[in-house]
Short mmCIF file of C-alpha atoms in Angstrom, two decimals:
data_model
loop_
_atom_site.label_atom_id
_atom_site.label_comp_id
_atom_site.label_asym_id
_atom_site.label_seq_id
_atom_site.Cartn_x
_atom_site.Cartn_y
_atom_site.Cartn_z
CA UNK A 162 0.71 1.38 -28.59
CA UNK A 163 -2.07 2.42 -26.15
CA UNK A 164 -4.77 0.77 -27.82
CA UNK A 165 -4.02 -2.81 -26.61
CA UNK A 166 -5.23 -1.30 -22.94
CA UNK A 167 -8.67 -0.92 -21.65
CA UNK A 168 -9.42 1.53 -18.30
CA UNK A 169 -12.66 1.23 -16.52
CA UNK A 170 -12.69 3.95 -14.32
CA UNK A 171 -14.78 6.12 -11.87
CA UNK A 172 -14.93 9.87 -11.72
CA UNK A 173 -13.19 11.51 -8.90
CA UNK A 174 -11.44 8.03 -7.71
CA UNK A 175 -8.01 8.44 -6.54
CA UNK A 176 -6.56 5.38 -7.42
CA UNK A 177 -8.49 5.62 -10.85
CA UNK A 178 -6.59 9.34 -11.39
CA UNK A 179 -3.04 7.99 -10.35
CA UNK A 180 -3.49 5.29 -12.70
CA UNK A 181 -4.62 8.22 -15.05
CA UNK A 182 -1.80 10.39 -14.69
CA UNK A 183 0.51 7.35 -15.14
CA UNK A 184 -0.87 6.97 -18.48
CA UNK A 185 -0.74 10.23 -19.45
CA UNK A 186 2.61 11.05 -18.20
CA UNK A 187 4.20 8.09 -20.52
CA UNK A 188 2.45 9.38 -23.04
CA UNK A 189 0.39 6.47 -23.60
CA UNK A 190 -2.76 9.08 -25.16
CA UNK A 191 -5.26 6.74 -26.76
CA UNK A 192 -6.06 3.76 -24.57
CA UNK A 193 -9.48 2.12 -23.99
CA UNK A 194 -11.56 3.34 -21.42
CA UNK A 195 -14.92 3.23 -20.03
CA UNK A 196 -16.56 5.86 -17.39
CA UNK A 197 -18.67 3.37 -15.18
CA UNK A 198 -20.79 5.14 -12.78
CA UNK A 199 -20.04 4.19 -8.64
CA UNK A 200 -23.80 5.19 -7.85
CA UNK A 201 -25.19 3.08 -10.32
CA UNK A 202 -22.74 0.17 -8.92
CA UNK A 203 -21.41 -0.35 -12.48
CA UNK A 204 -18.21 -0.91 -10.61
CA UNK A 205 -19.78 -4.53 -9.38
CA UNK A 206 -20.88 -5.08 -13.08
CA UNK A 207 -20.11 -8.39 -14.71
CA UNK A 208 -17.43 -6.92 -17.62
CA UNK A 209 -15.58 -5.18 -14.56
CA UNK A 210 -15.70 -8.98 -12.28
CA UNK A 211 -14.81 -10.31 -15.40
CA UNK A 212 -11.44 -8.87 -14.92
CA UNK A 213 -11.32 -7.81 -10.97
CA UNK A 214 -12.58 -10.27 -8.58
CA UNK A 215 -13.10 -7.56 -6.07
CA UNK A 216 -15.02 -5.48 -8.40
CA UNK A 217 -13.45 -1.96 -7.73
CA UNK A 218 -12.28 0.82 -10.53
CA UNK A 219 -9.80 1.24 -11.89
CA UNK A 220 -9.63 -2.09 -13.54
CA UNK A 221 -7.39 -2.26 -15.95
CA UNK A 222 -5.59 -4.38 -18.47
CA UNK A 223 -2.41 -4.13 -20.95
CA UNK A 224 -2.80 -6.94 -23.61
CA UNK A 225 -3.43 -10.14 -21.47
CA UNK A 226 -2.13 -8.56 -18.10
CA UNK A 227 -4.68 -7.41 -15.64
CA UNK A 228 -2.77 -5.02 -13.16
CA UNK A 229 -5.67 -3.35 -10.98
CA UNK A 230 -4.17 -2.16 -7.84
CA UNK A 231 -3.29 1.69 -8.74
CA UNK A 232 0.12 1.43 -7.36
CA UNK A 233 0.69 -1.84 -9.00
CA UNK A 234 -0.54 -0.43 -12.47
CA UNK A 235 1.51 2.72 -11.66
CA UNK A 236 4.96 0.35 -11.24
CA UNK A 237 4.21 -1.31 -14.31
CA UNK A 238 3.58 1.12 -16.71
CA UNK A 239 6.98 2.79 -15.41
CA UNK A 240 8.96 0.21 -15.79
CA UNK A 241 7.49 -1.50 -18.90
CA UNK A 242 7.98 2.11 -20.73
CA UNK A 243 10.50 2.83 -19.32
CA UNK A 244 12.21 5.23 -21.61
CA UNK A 245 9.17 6.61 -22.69
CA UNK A 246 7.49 9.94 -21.66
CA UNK A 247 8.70 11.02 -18.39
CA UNK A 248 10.67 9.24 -16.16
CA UNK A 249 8.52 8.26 -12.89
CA UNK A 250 11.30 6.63 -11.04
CA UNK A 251 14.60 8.74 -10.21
CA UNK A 252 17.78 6.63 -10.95
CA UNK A 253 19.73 8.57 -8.08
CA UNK A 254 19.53 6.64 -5.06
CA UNK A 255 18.83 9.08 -2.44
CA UNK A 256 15.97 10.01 -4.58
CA UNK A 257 14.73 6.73 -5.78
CA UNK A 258 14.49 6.33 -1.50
CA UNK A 259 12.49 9.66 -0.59
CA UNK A 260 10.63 8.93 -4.02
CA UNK A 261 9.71 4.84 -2.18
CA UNK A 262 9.26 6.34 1.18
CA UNK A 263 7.09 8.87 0.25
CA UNK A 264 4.62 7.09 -1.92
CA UNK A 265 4.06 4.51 0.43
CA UNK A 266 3.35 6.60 2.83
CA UNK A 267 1.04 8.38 0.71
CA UNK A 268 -1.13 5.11 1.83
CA UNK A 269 -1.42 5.97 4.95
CA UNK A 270 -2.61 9.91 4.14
CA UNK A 271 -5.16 8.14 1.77
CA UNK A 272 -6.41 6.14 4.38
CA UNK A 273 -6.69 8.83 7.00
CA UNK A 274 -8.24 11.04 4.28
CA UNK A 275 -10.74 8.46 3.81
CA UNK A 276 -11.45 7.77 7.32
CA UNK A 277 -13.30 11.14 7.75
CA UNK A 278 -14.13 12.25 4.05
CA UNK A 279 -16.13 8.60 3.32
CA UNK A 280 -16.88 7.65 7.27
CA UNK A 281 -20.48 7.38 6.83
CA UNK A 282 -20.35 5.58 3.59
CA UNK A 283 -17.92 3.04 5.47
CA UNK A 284 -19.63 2.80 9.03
CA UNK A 285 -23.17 1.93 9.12
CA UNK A 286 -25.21 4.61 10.63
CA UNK A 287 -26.16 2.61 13.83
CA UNK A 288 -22.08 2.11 14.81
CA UNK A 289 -21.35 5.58 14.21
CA UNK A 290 -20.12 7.39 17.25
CA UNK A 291 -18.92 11.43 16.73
CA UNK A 292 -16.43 10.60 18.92
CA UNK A 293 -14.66 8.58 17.07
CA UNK A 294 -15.36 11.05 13.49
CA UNK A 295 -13.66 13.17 15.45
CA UNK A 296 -10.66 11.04 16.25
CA UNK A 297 -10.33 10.44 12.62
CA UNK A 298 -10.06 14.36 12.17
CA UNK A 299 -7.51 14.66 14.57
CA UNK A 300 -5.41 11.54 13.59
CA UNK A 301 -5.79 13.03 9.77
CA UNK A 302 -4.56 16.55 11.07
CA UNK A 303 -1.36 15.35 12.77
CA UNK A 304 -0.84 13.19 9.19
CA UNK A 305 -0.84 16.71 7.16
CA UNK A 306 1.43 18.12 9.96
CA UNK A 307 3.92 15.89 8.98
CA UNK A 308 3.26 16.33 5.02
CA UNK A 309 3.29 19.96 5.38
CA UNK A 310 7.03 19.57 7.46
CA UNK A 311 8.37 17.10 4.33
CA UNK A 312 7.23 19.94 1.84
CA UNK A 313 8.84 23.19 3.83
CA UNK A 314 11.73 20.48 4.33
CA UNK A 315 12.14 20.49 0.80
CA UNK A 316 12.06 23.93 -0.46
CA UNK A 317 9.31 26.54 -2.53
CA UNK A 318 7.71 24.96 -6.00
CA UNK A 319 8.72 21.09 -5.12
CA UNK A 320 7.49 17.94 -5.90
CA UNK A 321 6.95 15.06 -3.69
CA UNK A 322 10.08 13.42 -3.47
CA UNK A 323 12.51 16.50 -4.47
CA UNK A 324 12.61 18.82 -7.67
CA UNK A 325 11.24 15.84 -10.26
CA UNK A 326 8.01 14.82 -10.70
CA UNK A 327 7.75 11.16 -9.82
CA UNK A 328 5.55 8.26 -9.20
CA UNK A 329 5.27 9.40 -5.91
CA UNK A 330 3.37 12.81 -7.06
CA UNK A 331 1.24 10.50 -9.68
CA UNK A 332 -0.06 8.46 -6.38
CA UNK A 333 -0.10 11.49 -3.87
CA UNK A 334 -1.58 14.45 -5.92
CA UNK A 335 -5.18 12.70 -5.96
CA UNK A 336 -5.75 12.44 -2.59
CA UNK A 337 -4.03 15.97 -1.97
CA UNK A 338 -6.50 17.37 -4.85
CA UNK A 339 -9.48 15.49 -2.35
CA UNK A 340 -8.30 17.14 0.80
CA UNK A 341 -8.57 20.49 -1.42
CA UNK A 342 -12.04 19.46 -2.75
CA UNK A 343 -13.38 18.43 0.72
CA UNK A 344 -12.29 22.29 2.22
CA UNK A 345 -9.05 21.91 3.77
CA UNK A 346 -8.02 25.00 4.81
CA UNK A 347 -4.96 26.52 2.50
CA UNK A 348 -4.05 29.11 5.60
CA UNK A 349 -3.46 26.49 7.77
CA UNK A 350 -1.84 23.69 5.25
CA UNK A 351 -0.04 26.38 3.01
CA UNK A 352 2.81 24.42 2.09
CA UNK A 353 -0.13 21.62 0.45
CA UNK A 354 -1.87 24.34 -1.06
CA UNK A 355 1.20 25.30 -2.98
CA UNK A 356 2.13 21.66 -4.02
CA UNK A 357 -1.87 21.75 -5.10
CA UNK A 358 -1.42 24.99 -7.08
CA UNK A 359 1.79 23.76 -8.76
CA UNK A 360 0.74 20.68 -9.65
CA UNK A 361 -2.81 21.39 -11.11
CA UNK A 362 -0.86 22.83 -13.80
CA UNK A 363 0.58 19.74 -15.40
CA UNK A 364 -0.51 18.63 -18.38
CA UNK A 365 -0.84 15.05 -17.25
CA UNK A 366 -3.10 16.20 -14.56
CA UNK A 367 -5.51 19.45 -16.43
CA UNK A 368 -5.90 16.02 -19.29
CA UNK A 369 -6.78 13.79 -16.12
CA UNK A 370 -8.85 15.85 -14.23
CA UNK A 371 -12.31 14.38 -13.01
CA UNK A 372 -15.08 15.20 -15.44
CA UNK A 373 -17.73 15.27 -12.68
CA UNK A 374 -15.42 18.21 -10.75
CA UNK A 375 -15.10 20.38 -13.79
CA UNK A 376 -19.08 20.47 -13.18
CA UNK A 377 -18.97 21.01 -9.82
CA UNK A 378 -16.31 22.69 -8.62
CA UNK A 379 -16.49 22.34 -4.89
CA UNK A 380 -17.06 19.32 -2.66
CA UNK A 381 -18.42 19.03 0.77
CA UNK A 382 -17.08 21.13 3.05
CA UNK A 383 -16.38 18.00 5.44
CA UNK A 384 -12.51 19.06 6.25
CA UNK A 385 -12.75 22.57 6.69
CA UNK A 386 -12.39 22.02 10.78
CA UNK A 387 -9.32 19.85 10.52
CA UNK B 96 28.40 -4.27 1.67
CA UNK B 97 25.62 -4.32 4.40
CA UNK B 98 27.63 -2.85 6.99
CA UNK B 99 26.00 0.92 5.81
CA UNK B 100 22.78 -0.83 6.57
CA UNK B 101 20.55 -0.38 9.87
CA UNK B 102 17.38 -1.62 10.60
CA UNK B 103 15.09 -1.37 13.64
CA UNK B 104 13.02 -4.42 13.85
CA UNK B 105 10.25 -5.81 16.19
CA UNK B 106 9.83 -9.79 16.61
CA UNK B 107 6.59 -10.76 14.51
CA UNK B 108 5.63 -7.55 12.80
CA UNK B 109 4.64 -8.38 9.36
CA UNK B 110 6.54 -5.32 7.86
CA UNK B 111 9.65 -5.38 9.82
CA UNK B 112 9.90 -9.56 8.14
CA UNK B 113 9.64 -8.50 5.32
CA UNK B 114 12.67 -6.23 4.99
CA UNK B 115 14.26 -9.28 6.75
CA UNK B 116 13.25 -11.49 4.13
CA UNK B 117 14.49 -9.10 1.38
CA UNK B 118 17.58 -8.12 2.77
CA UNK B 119 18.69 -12.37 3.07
CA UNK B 120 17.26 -12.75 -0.48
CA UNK B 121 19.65 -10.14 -1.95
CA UNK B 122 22.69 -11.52 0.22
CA UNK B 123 22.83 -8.64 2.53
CA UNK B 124 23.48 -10.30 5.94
CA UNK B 125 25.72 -8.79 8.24
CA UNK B 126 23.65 -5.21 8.31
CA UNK B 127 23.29 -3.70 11.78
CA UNK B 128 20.18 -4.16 13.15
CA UNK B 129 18.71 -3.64 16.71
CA UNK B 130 15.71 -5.78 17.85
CA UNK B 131 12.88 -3.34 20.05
CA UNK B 132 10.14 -4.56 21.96
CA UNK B 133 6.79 -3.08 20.99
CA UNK B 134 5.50 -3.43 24.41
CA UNK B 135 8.05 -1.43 25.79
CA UNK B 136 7.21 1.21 23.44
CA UNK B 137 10.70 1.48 22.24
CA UNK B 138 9.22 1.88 18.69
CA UNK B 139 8.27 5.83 20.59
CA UNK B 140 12.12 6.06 21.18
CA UNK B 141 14.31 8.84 20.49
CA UNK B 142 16.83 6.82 18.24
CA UNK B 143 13.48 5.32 15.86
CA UNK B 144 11.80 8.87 15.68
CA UNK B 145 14.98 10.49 14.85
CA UNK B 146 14.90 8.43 11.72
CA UNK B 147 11.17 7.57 11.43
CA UNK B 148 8.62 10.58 12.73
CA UNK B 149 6.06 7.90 12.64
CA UNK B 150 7.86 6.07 15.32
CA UNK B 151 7.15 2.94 13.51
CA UNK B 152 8.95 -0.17 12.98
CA UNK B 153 10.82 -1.02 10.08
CA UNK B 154 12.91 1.63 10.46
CA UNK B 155 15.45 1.46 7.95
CA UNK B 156 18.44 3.25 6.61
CA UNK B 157 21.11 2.47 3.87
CA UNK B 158 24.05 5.39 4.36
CA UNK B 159 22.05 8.25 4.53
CA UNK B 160 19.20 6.88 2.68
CA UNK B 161 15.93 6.30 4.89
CA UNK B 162 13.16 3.97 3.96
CA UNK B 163 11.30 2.98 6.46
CA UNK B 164 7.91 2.05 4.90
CA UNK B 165 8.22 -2.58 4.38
CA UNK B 166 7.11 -1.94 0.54
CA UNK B 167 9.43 0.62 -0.10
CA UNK B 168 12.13 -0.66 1.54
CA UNK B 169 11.77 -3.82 -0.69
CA UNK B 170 11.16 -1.91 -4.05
CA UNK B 171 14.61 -0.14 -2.96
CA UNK B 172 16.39 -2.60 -2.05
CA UNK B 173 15.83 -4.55 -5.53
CA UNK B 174 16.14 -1.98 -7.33
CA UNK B 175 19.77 -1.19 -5.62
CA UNK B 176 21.03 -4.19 -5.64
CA UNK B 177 19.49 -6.02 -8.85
CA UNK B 178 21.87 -8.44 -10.17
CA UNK B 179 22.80 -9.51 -6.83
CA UNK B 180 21.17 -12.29 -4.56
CA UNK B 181 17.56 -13.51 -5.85
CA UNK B 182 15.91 -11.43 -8.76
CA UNK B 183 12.75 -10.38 -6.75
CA UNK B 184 11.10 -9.03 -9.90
CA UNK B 185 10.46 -11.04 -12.73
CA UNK B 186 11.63 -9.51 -16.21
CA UNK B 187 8.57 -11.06 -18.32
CA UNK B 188 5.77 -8.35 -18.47
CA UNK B 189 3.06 -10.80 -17.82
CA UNK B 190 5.01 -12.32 -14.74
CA UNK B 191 5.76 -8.83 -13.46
CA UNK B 192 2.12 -7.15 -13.84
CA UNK B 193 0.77 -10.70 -11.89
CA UNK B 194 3.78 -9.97 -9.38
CA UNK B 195 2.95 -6.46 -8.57
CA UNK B 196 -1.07 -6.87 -8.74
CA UNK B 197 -0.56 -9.62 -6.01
CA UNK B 198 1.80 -7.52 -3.91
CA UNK B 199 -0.52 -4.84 -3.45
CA UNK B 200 -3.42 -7.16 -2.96
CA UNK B 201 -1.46 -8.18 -0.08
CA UNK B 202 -2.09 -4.41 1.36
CA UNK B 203 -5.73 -5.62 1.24
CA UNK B 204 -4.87 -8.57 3.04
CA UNK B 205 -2.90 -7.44 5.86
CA UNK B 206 -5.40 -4.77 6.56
CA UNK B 207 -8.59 -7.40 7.02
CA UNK B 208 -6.21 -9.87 8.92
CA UNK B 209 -5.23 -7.14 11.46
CA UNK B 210 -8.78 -5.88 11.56
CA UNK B 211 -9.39 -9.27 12.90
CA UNK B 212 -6.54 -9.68 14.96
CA UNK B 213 -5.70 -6.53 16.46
CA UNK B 214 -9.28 -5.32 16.62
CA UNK B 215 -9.37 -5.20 20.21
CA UNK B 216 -6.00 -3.37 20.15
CA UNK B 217 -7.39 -0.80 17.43
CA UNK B 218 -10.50 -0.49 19.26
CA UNK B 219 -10.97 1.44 22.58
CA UNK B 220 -12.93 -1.00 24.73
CA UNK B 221 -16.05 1.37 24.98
CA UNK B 222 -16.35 1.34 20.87
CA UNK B 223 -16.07 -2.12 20.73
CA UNK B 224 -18.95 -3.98 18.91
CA UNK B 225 -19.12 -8.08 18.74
CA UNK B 226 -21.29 -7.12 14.96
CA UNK B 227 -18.02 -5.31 13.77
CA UNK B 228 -15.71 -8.35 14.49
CA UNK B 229 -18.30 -10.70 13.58
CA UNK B 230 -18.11 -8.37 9.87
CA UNK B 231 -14.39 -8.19 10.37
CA UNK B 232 -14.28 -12.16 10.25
CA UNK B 233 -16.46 -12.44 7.80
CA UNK B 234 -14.56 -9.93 5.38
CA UNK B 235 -11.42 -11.64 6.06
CA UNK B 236 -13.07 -15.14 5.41
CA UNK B 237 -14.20 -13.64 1.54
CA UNK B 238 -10.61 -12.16 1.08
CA UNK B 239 -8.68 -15.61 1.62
CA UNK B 240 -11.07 -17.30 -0.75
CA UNK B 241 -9.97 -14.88 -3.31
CA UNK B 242 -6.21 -15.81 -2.52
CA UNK B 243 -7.27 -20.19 -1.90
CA UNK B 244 -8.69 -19.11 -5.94
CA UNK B 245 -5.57 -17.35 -6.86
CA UNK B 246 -3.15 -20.11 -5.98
CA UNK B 247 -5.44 -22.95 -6.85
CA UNK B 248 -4.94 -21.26 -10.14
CA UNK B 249 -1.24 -22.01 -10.06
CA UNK B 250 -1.43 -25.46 -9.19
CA UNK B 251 0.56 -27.01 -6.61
CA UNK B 252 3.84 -25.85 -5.26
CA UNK B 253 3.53 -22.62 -6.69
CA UNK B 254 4.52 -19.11 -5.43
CA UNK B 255 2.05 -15.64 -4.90
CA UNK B 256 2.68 -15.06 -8.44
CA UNK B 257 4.12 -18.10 -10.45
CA UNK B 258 6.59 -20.45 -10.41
CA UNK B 259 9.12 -17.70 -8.88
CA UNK B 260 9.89 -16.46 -5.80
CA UNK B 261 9.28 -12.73 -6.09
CA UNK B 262 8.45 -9.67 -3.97
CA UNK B 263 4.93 -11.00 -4.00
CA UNK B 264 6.62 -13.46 -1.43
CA UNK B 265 8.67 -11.43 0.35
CA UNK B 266 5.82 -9.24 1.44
CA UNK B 267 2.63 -11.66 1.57
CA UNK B 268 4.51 -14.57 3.15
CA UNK B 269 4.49 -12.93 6.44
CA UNK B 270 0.71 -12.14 6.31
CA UNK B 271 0.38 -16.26 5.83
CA UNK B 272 2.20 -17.11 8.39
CA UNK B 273 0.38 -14.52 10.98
CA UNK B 274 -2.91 -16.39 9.63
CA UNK B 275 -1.70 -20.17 10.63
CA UNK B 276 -0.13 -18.74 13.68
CA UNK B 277 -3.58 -17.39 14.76
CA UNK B 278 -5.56 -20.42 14.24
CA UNK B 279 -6.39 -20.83 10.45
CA UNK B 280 -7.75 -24.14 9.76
CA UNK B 281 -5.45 -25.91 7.61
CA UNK B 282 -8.22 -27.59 6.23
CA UNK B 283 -10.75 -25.01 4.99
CA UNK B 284 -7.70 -23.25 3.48
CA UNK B 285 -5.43 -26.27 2.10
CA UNK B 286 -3.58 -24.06 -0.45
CA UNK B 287 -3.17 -21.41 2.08
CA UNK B 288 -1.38 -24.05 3.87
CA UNK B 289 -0.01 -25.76 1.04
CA UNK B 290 1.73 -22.02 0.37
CA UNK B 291 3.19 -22.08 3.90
CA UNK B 292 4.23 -25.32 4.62
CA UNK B 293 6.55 -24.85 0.96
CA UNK B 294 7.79 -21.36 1.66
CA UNK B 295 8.65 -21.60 5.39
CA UNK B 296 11.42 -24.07 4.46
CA UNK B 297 12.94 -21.54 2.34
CA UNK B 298 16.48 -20.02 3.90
CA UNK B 299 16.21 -16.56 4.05
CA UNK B 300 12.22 -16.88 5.76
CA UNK B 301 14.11 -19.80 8.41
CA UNK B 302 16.85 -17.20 8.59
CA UNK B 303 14.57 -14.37 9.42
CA UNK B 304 11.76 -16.31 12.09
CA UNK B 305 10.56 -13.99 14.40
CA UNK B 306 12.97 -14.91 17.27
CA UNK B 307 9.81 -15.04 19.65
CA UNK B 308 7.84 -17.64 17.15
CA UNK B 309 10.36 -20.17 18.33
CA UNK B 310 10.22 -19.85 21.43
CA UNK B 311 6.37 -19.81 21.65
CA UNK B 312 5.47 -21.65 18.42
CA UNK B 313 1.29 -21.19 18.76
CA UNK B 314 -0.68 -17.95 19.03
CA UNK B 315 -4.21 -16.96 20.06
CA UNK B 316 -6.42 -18.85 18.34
CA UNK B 317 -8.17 -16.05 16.67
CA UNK B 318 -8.76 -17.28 13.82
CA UNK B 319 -9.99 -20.88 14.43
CA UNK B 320 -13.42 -19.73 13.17
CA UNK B 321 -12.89 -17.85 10.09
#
């Protein structure tokens, strides 16, 4: 059933891994895929603009349908397997709300993340002022405050959204696995470091996990001040 | 039915219209709402951060369900209340994937229009750079040729993502109607305008104009150059 889908993906790319541990998860095993290689800007190559005019990973298609936004491919695959592997979405509706609320505000974390872990690839170097690097750092620390308050909120050895897995642990365990990568501190973020422990376990996410990190365990140490 | 419904809105936010435009689609009117002035800072209030730590607006709640984030609130409230009002999600897998790779395009979207539009609010004055605008405007200018391309592609008096209204609507619509009110030539972006001069006729975006729109049709004009 997974081989009418094609992946081209980059190693270590959040929104390629959620769209990873989608597939996985409904037990869609087998698709397409091709590693393309950021640094060699085989993301901006003419088979990936071919199918994404903005020429980012993951691209990816299903038959004819081109879904290439990772929470858009995410949604999909949920609801067009629905009953297949494990249910993403929680039919409850006090948890299909926490599950909503919490992956879309898993944007915002991913863009704070961003803002300090990729600030020099995004600001050229003559604009870039440590001033405002360090606003970023401070801005990303008050957004884990809050993460860290939803997770003691919910109890020891939960997910995201509540005791399930969900759709909003397929978007928000990539960037939490980044913040790990980049040094955050597990003393002072325990309550992520246990979600990170807990979930690094899952099958859908040891089958997922970034080739190039399995080589290299550990990443800059660029958030081991916030 | 909407009576356990509350939503804190502000007049012209992008994300508090479109859980405006959602909730009139689905036949919810008559939900309690309470309209907050931004420059007042009542968005900082007690009564929004006891519900929203972010002190943001939307702030939403459905009984004891919160969902505060636009995108989530929409996905919820479709979900919830499916066979009622206007089907915002298409059943056909080729209509949906278009539907949801649009909609989160449109996260792409808002964030180069505000980078445009509220860079000098983003931007401490010191920081401020007339290069980083001048990029800003030209980024935005490449994203809404992407979009003119996009609904070019669906020929005239079409919707974000076909021939039906769908959440790609209810959540780009407002980011179209923040371009035109900021100065977007009509003419260098005809479907653009095509787009809004068809959906702004519709009932539930008349029902939901932001209240100070009408009374001060015209913005800055911002945007007259990009």
């Amino acid at each position: 059933m997974a081989q009418d889908m094609l992946l081209y993906w980059g190693s270590g790319s959040a929104p390629c891994w959620r769209v990873m541990i989608a597939l996985e998860e409904k037990q869609l095993q087998g698709y397409n895929h091709k590693l393309l290689s950021f640094d060699k800007m085989e993301h901006k190559s003419p088979e990936v603009l071919n199918l994404n005019p903005r020429g980012q990973l993951p691209t990816f298609k299903h038959g004819d349908n081109i879904v290439n936004e990772s929470y858009a491919a995410c949604l999909y695959l949920e609801t067009q397997f629905k009953s297949q592997g494990n249910q993403l979405i929680p039919d409850s509706p006090a948890e299909m709300a926490l599950m909503y609320q919490r992956m879309f505000e898993g944007l915002t974390l991913n863009e704070k993340i961003n803002a300090v872990i990729y600030y020099e690839y995004f600001v050229p170097e003559a604009e870039r002022l440590d001033s405002v690097l360090k606003r970023n750092k401070d801005a990303l620390a008050s957004e884990l405050k809050l993460w860290e308050g939803y997770l003691q909120k919910l109890g020891t050895e939960s997910c995201m959204a509540g005791q399930h897995f969900s759709l909003a642990d397929v978007t928000i365990f990539p960037n939490v696995a980044n913040l790990f990568r980049y040094g955050l501190s597990a003393e002072r973020y325990p309550r992520l470091a246990e979600y990170h422990t807990l979930l690094k376990e899952r099958p859908s996410i040891i089958a997922s996990w970034p080739p190039h990190w399995q080589e290299n365990p550990k990443g800059q140490d660029t958030l081991n001040d916030v």
